């Protein structure tokens, strides 16, 4: 997941969420924030503590990392994402990659994977 946001002191910043595992569901997760000047901040999310609340969503992790970044954390050495930090309330702009996505994998034995015959168009006849 890639985002941009506007920081009052650093201008437009780019955010990239890295997640281990397939489809980004596994832990740990890493958030990299890069300013327009090239300064970089890194945050890690582990969720190893037992809590009564569910694991944070990817967007919530990004918003908390941005809030910690704006407070000055993570700029010298990587920091851990703190659940108690209030999330960033400003707008996030999603950034889509310009590379085309890989084609979906479909097993050839499935009916939706087979080519469907195109109906031949016949001339329309009026009812007589």
PDB file of C-alpha atoms in Angstrom:
ATOM      1  CA  UNK A   1       0.000   0.000   0.000  1.00  0.00           C
ATOM      2  CA  UNK A   2       1.420   3.339  -1.037  1.00  0.00           C
ATOM      3  CA  UNK A   3       0.126   6.733   0.078  1.00  0.00           C
ATOM      4  CA  UNK A   4       1.109  10.381   0.084  1.00  0.00           C
ATOM      5  CA  UNK A   5       0.256  12.997   2.680  1.00  0.00           C
ATOM      6  CA  UNK A   6       1.137  16.607   3.334  1.00  0.00           C
ATOM      7  CA  UNK A   7       3.363  17.424   6.307  1.00  0.00           C
ATOM      8  CA  UNK A   8       3.533  21.001   7.611  1.00  0.00           C
ATOM      9  CA  UNK A   9       7.330  20.918   7.988  1.00  0.00           C
ATOM     10  CA  UNK A  10       8.434  18.464   5.247  1.00  0.00           C
ATOM     11  CA  UNK A  11       5.880  19.049   2.462  1.00  0.00           C
ATOM     12  CA  UNK A  12       4.535  16.088   0.520  1.00  0.00           C
ATOM     13  CA  UNK A  13       5.718  12.755   1.942  1.00  0.00           C
ATOM     14  CA  UNK A  14       5.453   9.263   0.495  1.00  0.00           C
ATOM     15  CA  UNK A  15       4.401   6.294   2.651  1.00  0.00           C
ATOM     16  CA  UNK A  16       4.974   2.638   1.781  1.00  0.00           C
ATOM     17  CA  UNK A  17       3.628  -0.273   3.829  1.00  0.00           C
ATOM     18  CA  UNK A  18       5.599  -3.502   3.625  1.00  0.00           C
ATOM     19  CA  UNK A  19       3.993  -6.673   4.931  1.00  0.00           C
ATOM     20  CA  UNK A  20       5.541 -10.090   5.196  1.00  0.00           C
ATOM     21  CA  UNK A  21       3.667 -13.052   3.835  1.00  0.00           C
ATOM     22  CA  UNK A  22       1.327 -13.477   0.942  1.00  0.00           C
ATOM     23  CA  UNK A  23      -1.239 -10.712   0.338  1.00  0.00           C
ATOM     24  CA  UNK A  24       0.157  -8.660   3.234  1.00  0.00           C
ATOM     25  CA  UNK A  25      -1.746 -10.353   6.052  1.00  0.00           C
ATOM     26  CA  UNK A  26       1.235 -11.660   8.016  1.00  0.00           C
ATOM     27  CA  UNK A  27       3.281  -9.898  10.663  1.00  0.00           C
ATOM     28  CA  UNK A  28       5.638  -8.062  11.109  1.00  0.00           C
ATOM     29  CA  UNK A  29       4.772  -5.026   9.040  1.00  0.00           C
ATOM     30  CA  UNK A  30       7.058  -2.143   8.166  1.00  0.00           C
ATOM     31  CA  UNK A  31       6.102   1.421   7.252  1.00  0.00           C
ATOM     32  CA  UNK A  32       8.610   3.615   5.408  1.00  0.00           C
ATOM     33  CA  UNK A  33       7.981   7.355   5.214  1.00  0.00           C
ATOM     34  CA  UNK A  34      10.123   9.422   2.834  1.00  0.00           C
ATOM     35  CA  UNK A  35      10.034  13.218   2.737  1.00  0.00           C
ATOM     36  CA  UNK A  36      10.460  15.287  -0.407  1.00  0.00           C
ATOM     37  CA  UNK A  37      14.068  15.995   0.683  1.00  0.00           C
ATOM     38  CA  UNK A  38      14.847  12.265   0.873  1.00  0.00           C
ATOM     39  CA  UNK A  39      14.797  11.917   4.672  1.00  0.00           C
ATOM     40  CA  UNK A  40      13.511   8.497   5.688  1.00  0.00           C
ATOM     41  CA  UNK A  41      11.693   7.222   8.778  1.00  0.00           C
ATOM     42  CA  UNK A  42      10.934   3.554   9.499  1.00  0.00           C
ATOM     43  CA  UNK A  43       8.306   2.058  11.798  1.00  0.00           C
ATOM     44  CA  UNK A  44       7.597  -1.581  12.673  1.00  0.00           C
ATOM     45  CA  UNK A  45       4.343  -3.220  13.793  1.00  0.00           C
ATOM     46  CA  UNK A  46       4.552  -6.563  15.601  1.00  0.00           C
ATOM     47  CA  UNK A  47       1.301  -6.983  17.636  1.00  0.00           C
ATOM     48  CA  UNK A  48       2.958  -9.396  20.060  1.00  0.00           C
ATOM     49  CA  UNK A  49       1.215  -7.974  23.097  1.00  0.00           C
ATOM     50  CA  UNK A  50      -2.064  -9.498  24.189  1.00  0.00           C
ATOM     51  CA  UNK A  51      -4.904  -7.022  23.861  1.00  0.00           C
ATOM     52  CA  UNK A  52      -8.640  -7.233  24.024  1.00  0.00           C
ATOM     53  CA  UNK A  53      -8.890  -5.365  20.727  1.00  0.00           C
ATOM     54  CA  UNK A  54      -8.385  -6.822  17.271  1.00  0.00           C
ATOM     55  CA  UNK A  55      -5.214  -6.360  15.248  1.00  0.00           C
ATOM     56  CA  UNK A  56      -4.967  -2.962  13.566  1.00  0.00           C
ATOM     57  CA  UNK A  57      -5.891  -2.672   9.907  1.00  0.00           C
ATOM     58  CA  UNK A  58      -3.221  -1.718   7.379  1.00  0.00           C
ATOM     59  CA  UNK A  59      -4.646   1.797   6.986  1.00  0.00           C
ATOM     60  CA  UNK A  60      -4.738   2.269  10.780  1.00  0.00           C
ATOM     61  CA  UNK A  61      -1.093   1.178  11.001  1.00  0.00           C
ATOM     62  CA  UNK A  62      -0.158   3.748   8.356  1.00  0.00           C
ATOM     63  CA  UNK A  63      -2.115   6.534  10.093  1.00  0.00           C
ATOM     64  CA  UNK A  64      -0.490   5.830  13.471  1.00  0.00           C
ATOM     65  CA  UNK A  65       2.968   5.726  11.847  1.00  0.00           C
ATOM     66  CA  UNK A  66       2.308   9.114  10.221  1.00  0.00           C
ATOM     67  CA  UNK A  67       1.195  10.574  13.564  1.00  0.00           C
ATOM     68  CA  UNK A  68       4.370   9.298  15.217  1.00  0.00           C
ATOM     69  CA  UNK A  69       6.439  10.654  12.296  1.00  0.00           C
ATOM     70  CA  UNK A  70       4.882  14.102  12.699  1.00  0.00           C
ATOM     71  CA  UNK A  71       5.729  13.928  16.415  1.00  0.00           C
ATOM     72  CA  UNK A  72       9.392  13.305  15.515  1.00  0.00           C
ATOM     73  CA  UNK A  73       9.742   9.544  16.035  1.00  0.00           C
ATOM     74  CA  UNK A  74      11.470   7.084  13.707  1.00  0.00           C
ATOM     75  CA  UNK A  75      13.774   9.556  11.989  1.00  0.00           C
ATOM     76  CA  UNK A  76      17.091   8.443  13.484  1.00  0.00           C
ATOM     77  CA  UNK A  77      16.461   4.775  14.118  1.00  0.00           C
ATOM     78  CA  UNK A  78      13.434   2.527  13.480  1.00  0.00           C
ATOM     79  CA  UNK A  79      10.594   2.835  15.978  1.00  0.00           C
ATOM     80  CA  UNK A  80       7.790   0.484  16.979  1.00  0.00           C
ATOM     81  CA  UNK A  81       4.215   1.542  16.275  1.00  0.00           C
ATOM     82  CA  UNK A  82       2.463   2.449  19.518  1.00  0.00           C
ATOM     83  CA  UNK A  83      -1.220   1.485  19.815  1.00  0.00           C
ATOM     84  CA  UNK A  84      -1.878   4.360  22.199  1.00  0.00           C
ATOM     85  CA  UNK A  85      -0.885   7.074  19.701  1.00  0.00           C
ATOM     86  CA  UNK A  86      -3.922   8.832  18.208  1.00  0.00           C
ATOM     87  CA  UNK A  87      -3.975   8.298  14.418  1.00  0.00           C
ATOM     88  CA  UNK A  88      -3.269  10.955  11.806  1.00  0.00           C
ATOM     89  CA  UNK A  89      -6.536  12.679  10.888  1.00  0.00           C
ATOM     90  CA  UNK A  90      -5.478  14.340   7.627  1.00  0.00           C
ATOM     91  CA  UNK A  91      -6.223  13.048   4.149  1.00  0.00           C
ATOM     92  CA  UNK A  92      -4.241  10.179   2.629  1.00  0.00           C
ATOM     93  CA  UNK A  93      -3.898   9.978  -1.135  1.00  0.00           C
ATOM     94  CA  UNK A  94      -3.538   6.404  -2.446  1.00  0.00           C
ATOM     95  CA  UNK A  95      -0.788   5.945  -5.035  1.00  0.00           C
ATOM     96  CA  UNK A  96      -1.308   3.262  -7.648  1.00  0.00           C
ATOM     97  CA  UNK A  97       1.609   1.554  -9.314  1.00  0.00           C
ATOM     98  CA  UNK A  98       2.006   2.198 -13.033  1.00  0.00           C
ATOM     99  CA  UNK A  99       3.099  -1.393 -13.689  1.00  0.00           C
ATOM    100  CA  UNK A 100       0.328  -3.658 -14.950  1.00  0.00           C
ATOM    101  CA  UNK A 101      -0.998  -6.286 -12.579  1.00  0.00           C
ATOM    102  CA  UNK A 102      -0.231  -9.930 -13.176  1.00  0.00           C
ATOM    103  CA  UNK A 103      -3.017 -11.907 -14.831  1.00  0.00           C
ATOM    104  CA  UNK A 104      -5.260 -13.883 -12.528  1.00  0.00           C
ATOM    105  CA  UNK A 105      -4.490 -17.552 -12.249  1.00  0.00           C
ATOM    106  CA  UNK A 106      -7.395 -19.752 -13.196  1.00  0.00           C
ATOM    107  CA  UNK A 107      -7.375 -23.492 -13.216  1.00  0.00           C
ATOM    108  CA  UNK A 108      -8.185 -24.742 -16.727  1.00  0.00           C
ATOM    109  CA  UNK A 109     -10.691 -27.322 -15.478  1.00  0.00           C
ATOM    110  CA  UNK A 110     -13.093 -24.674 -14.189  1.00  0.00           C
ATOM    111  CA  UNK A 111     -16.044 -23.695 -16.316  1.00  0.00           C
ATOM    112  CA  UNK A 112     -15.352 -19.985 -15.998  1.00  0.00           C
ATOM    113  CA  UNK A 113     -11.827 -20.547 -17.355  1.00  0.00           C
ATOM    114  CA  UNK A 114     -12.976 -22.034 -20.641  1.00  0.00           C
ATOM    115  CA  UNK A 115     -13.620 -19.830 -23.589  1.00  0.00           C
ATOM    116  CA  UNK A 116     -17.281 -19.229 -24.029  1.00  0.00           C
ATOM    117  CA  UNK A 117     -18.532 -19.468 -27.577  1.00  0.00           C
ATOM    118  CA  UNK A 118     -19.734 -16.186 -28.961  1.00  0.00           C
ATOM    119  CA  UNK A 119     -23.299 -16.384 -30.218  1.00  0.00           C
ATOM    120  CA  UNK A 120     -23.527 -15.833 -33.935  1.00  0.00           C
ATOM    121  CA  UNK A 121     -25.597 -12.868 -34.775  1.00  0.00           C
ATOM    122  CA  UNK A 122     -28.464 -13.743 -37.061  1.00  0.00           C
ATOM    123  CA  UNK A 123     -30.447 -11.156 -38.945  1.00  0.00           C
ATOM    124  CA  UNK A 124     -33.475 -10.027 -37.009  1.00  0.00           C
ATOM    125  CA  UNK A 125     -36.788 -11.040 -38.538  1.00  0.00           C
ATOM    126  CA  UNK A 126     -39.940  -9.155 -37.756  1.00  0.00           C
ATOM    127  CA  UNK A 127     -42.873 -11.159 -36.498  1.00  0.00           C
ATOM    128  CA  UNK A 128     -45.215 -12.011 -39.332  1.00  0.00           C
TER     129      UNK A 128
END
